[in-house]
Coordinates of C-alpha atoms in Angstrom, one line a residue:
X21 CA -3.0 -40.7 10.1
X22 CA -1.1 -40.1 6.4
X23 CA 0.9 -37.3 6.5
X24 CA -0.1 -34.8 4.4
X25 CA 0.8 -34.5 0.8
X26 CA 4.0 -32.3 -0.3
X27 CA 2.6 -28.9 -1.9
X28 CA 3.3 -29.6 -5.5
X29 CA 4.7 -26.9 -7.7
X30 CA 7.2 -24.1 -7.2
X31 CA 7.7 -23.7 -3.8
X32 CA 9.3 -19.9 -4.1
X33 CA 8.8 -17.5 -6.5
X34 CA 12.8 -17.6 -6.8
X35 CA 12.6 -20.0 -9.4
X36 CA 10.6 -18.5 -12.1
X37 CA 13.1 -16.4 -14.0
X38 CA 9.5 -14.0 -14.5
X39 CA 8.6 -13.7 -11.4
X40 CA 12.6 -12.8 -10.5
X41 CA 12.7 -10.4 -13.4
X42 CA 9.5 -8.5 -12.4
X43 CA 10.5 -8.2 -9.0
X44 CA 13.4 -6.6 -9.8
X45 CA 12.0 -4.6 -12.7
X46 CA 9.3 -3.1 -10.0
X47 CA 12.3 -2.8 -7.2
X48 CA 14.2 -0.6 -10.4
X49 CA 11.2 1.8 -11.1
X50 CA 9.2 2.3 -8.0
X51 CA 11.0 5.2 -6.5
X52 CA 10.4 7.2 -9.8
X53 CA 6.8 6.9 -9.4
X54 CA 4.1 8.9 -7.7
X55 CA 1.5 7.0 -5.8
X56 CA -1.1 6.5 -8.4
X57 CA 1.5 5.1 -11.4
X58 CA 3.0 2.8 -8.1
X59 CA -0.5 1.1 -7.3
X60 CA -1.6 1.8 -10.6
X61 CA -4.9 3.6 -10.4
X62 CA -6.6 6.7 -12.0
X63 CA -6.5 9.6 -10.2
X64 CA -10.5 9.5 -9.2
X65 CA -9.8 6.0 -7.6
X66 CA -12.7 5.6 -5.4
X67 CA -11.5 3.7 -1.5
X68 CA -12.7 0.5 -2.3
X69 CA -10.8 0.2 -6.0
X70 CA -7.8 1.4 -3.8
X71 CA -7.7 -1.0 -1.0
X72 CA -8.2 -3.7 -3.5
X73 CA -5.5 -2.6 -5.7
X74 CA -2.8 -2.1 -2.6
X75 CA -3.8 -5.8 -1.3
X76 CA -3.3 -7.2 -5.3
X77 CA -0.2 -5.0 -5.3
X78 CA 0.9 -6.4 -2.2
X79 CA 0.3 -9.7 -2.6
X80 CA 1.9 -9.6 -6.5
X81 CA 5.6 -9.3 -4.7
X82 CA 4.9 -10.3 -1.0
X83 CA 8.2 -11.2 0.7
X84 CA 7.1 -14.8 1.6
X85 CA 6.8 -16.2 -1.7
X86 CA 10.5 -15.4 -1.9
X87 CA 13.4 -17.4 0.0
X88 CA 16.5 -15.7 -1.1
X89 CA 17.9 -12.3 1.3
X90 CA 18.3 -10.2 -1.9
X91 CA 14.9 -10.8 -3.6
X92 CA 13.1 -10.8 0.3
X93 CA 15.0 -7.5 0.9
X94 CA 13.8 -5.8 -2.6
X95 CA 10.1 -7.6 -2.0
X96 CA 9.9 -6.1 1.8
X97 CA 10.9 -2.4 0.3
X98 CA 8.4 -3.1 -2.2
X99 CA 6.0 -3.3 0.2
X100 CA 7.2 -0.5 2.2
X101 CA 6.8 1.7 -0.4
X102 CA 3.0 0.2 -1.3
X103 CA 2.1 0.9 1.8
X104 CA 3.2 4.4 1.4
X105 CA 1.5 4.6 -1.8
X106 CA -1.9 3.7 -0.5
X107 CA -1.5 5.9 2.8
X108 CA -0.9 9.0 1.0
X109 CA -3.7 8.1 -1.5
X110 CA -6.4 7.3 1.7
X111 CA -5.6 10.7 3.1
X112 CA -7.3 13.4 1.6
X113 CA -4.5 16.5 1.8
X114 CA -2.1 13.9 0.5
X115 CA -4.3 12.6 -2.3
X116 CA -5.0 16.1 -3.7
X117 CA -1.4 17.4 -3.3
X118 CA -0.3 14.4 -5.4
X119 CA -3.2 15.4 -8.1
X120 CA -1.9 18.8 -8.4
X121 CA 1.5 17.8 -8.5
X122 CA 0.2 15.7 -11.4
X123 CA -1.6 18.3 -13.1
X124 CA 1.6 20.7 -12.9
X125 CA 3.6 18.0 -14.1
X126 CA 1.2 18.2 -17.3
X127 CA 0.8 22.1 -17.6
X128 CA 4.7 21.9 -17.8
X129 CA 4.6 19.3 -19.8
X130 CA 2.1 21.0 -22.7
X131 CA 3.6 24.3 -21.8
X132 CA 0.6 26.1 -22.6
X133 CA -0.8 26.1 -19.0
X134 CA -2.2 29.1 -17.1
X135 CA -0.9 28.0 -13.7
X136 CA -2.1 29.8 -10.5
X137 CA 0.4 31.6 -8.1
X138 CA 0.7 28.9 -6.1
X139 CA 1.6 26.4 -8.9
X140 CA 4.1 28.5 -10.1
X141 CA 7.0 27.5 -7.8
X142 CA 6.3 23.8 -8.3
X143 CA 6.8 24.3 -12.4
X144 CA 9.6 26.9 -12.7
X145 CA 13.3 26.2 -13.5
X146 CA 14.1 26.4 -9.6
X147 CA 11.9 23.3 -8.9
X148 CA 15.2 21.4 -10.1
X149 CA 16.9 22.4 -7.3
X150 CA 16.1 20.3 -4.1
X151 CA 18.6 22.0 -1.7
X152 CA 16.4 25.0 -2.0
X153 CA 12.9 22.6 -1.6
X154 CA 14.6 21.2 1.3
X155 CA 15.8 23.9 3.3
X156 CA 11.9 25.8 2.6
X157 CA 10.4 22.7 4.5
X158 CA 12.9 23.1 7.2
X159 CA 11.8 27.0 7.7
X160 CA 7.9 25.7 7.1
X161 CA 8.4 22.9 10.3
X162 CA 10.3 25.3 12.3
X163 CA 6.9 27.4 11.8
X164 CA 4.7 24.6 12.8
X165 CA 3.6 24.3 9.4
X166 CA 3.7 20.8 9.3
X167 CA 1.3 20.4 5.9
X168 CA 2.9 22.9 4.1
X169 CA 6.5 21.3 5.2
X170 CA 5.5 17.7 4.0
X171 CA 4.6 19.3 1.2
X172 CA 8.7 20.5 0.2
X173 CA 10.0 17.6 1.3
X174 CA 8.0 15.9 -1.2
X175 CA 9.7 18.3 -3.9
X176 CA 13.1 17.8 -2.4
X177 CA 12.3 14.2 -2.1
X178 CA 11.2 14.0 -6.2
X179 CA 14.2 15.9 -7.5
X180 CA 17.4 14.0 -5.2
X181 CA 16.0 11.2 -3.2
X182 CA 18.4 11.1 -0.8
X183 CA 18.0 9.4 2.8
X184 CA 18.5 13.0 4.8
X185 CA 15.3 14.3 3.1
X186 CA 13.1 10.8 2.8
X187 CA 13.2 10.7 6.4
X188 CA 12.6 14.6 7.1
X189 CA 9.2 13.6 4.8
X190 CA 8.3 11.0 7.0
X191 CA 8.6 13.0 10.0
X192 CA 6.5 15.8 8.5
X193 CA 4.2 12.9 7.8
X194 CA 3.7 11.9 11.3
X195 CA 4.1 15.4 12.6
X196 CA 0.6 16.4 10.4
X197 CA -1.3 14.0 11.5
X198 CA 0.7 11.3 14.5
X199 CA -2.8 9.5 15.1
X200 CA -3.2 8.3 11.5
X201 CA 0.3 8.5 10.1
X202 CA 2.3 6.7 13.6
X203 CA 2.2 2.9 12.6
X204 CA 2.8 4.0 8.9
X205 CA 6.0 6.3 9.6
X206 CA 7.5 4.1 12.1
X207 CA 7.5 1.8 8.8
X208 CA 9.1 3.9 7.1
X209 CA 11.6 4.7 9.1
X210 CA 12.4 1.7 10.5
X211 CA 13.0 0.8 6.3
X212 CA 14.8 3.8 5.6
X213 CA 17.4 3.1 8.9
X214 CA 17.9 -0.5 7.8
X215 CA 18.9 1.2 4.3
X216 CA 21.2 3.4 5.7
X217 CA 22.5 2.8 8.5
X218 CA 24.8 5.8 9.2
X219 CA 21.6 8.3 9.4
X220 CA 21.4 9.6 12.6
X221 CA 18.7 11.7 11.9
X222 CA 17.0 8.8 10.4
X223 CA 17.9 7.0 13.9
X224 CA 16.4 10.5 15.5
X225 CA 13.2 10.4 14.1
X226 CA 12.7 6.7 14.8
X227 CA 13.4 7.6 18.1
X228 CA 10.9 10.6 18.5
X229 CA 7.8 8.2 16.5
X230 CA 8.3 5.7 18.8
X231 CA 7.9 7.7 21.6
X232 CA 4.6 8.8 20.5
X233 CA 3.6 5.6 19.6
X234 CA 4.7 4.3 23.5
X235 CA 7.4 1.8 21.9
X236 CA 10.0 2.4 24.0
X237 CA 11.8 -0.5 24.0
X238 CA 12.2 0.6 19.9
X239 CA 12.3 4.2 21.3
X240 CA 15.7 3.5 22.9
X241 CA 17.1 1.7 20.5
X242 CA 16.6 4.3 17.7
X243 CA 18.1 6.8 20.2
X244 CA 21.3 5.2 21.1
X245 CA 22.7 4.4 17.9
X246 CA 21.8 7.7 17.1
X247 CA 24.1 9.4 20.0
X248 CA 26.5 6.5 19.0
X249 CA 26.4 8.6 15.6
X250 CA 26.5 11.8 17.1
X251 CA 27.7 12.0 21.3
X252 CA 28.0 15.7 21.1
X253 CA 23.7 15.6 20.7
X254 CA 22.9 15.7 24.6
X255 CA 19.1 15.4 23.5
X256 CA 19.5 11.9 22.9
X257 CA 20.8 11.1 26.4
X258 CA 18.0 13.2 28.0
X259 CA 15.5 11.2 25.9
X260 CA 16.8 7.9 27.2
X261 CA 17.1 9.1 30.3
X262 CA 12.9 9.9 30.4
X263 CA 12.5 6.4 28.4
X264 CA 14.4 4.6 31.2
X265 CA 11.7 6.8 34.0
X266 CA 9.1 5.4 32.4
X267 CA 9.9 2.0 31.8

């Protein structure tokens, strides 16, 4: 039996210089763009135009047709954050937060809007300031609000994104809805940790979606390098502690 014939043409997309350049020019931008710019749909994009703009989105920079660790690491958060963009945009809250977000965006932008009362806070001067978004989704999740807490993180999140408050978002995310938005977060996270490292609460929230999600082989390894961050946290050691009862 011949062997088969050697695939002919470029075998990674490392060596087109375009390919290389887009990559990185979509790497560059995507955190500055809301989910509709990032998958690049209108904001009436019916579910099936969505789905098939994720997968061509996915596929355009999927981390196999890359060989190198830098351009596979920027093509795997790429990914991440598409599949980000297209679970906020198949849940409804999300997708209509995100088109009223938009449409402040433009009333500030004109100037000449009549925005409602609760608009207002997203298009004043104060909307700059994501210590004060931040620490209004902390008091809205200590209420149980989990919707209305996503919701601020998302501001903060805009404004400074910073690891501390990216993964706060994601575990308002799972928090509003942990049969839907489990498998998603725990991507998220799991990104967001390999990022930085040094997050315990990153580490924390890992730890508490896994759970959930019954991983707890992952579930104990998020926990311990978060008490290896922080061994004054006696939670952590009582949560490995359960984990190691039920394994």
């Amino acid at each position: 039996v011949a062997a088969p014939a050697a695939p002919s043409g470029t075998p990674f997309a490392d060596d087109d210089e375009a390919a290389r350049n887009a990559l990185v020019g979509a790497f560059l931008s995507h955190r500055s763009q809301d989910p509709f710019t990032l998958l690049d749909v209108p904001e009436d994009v019916q579910p099936v135009a969505l789905r098939k703009a994720f997968l061509a989105a996915a596929d355009r920079f999927a981390p196999l047709r890359f060989h190198t660790a830098e351009l596979k690491e920027k093509a795997e958060g790429l990914l991440a954050a598409y599949a980000r963009a297209y679970g906020a945009l198949s849940e409804p809250e999300q997708n209509a937060l995100w088109k009223k977000r938009r449409q402040a965006q433009r009333e500030k932008a004109r100037g000449t809007g009549r925005p409602t009362a609760a608009e207002q806070f997203r298009i004043r001067t104060d909307l700059l300031d994501a210590t004060a978004q931040f620490d209004e989704a902390k008091r809205r999740l200590e209420a149980r609000n989990f919707a209305g807490a996503f919701e601020y993180f998302e501001y903060a999140c805009d404004i400074d994104p910073r690891p501390l408050y990216q993964a706060h978002r994601a575990w308002a995310r799972y928090l509003m809805k942990p049969e839907a938005h489990g498998r998603l977060v725990l991507q998220e996270l799991q990104e967001l940790v390999r990022q930085e490292p040094a997050l315990e609460e990153g580490w924390a929230f890992l730890g508490d979606v896994a759970r959930g999600e019954g991983q707890w082989a992952l579930a104990e390894d998020a926990l311990r390098k978060a008490f290896k961050l922080n061994p004054q946290q006696r939670r952590y050691v009582q949560l490995i502690q359960d984990i190691a009862r039920r394994r």
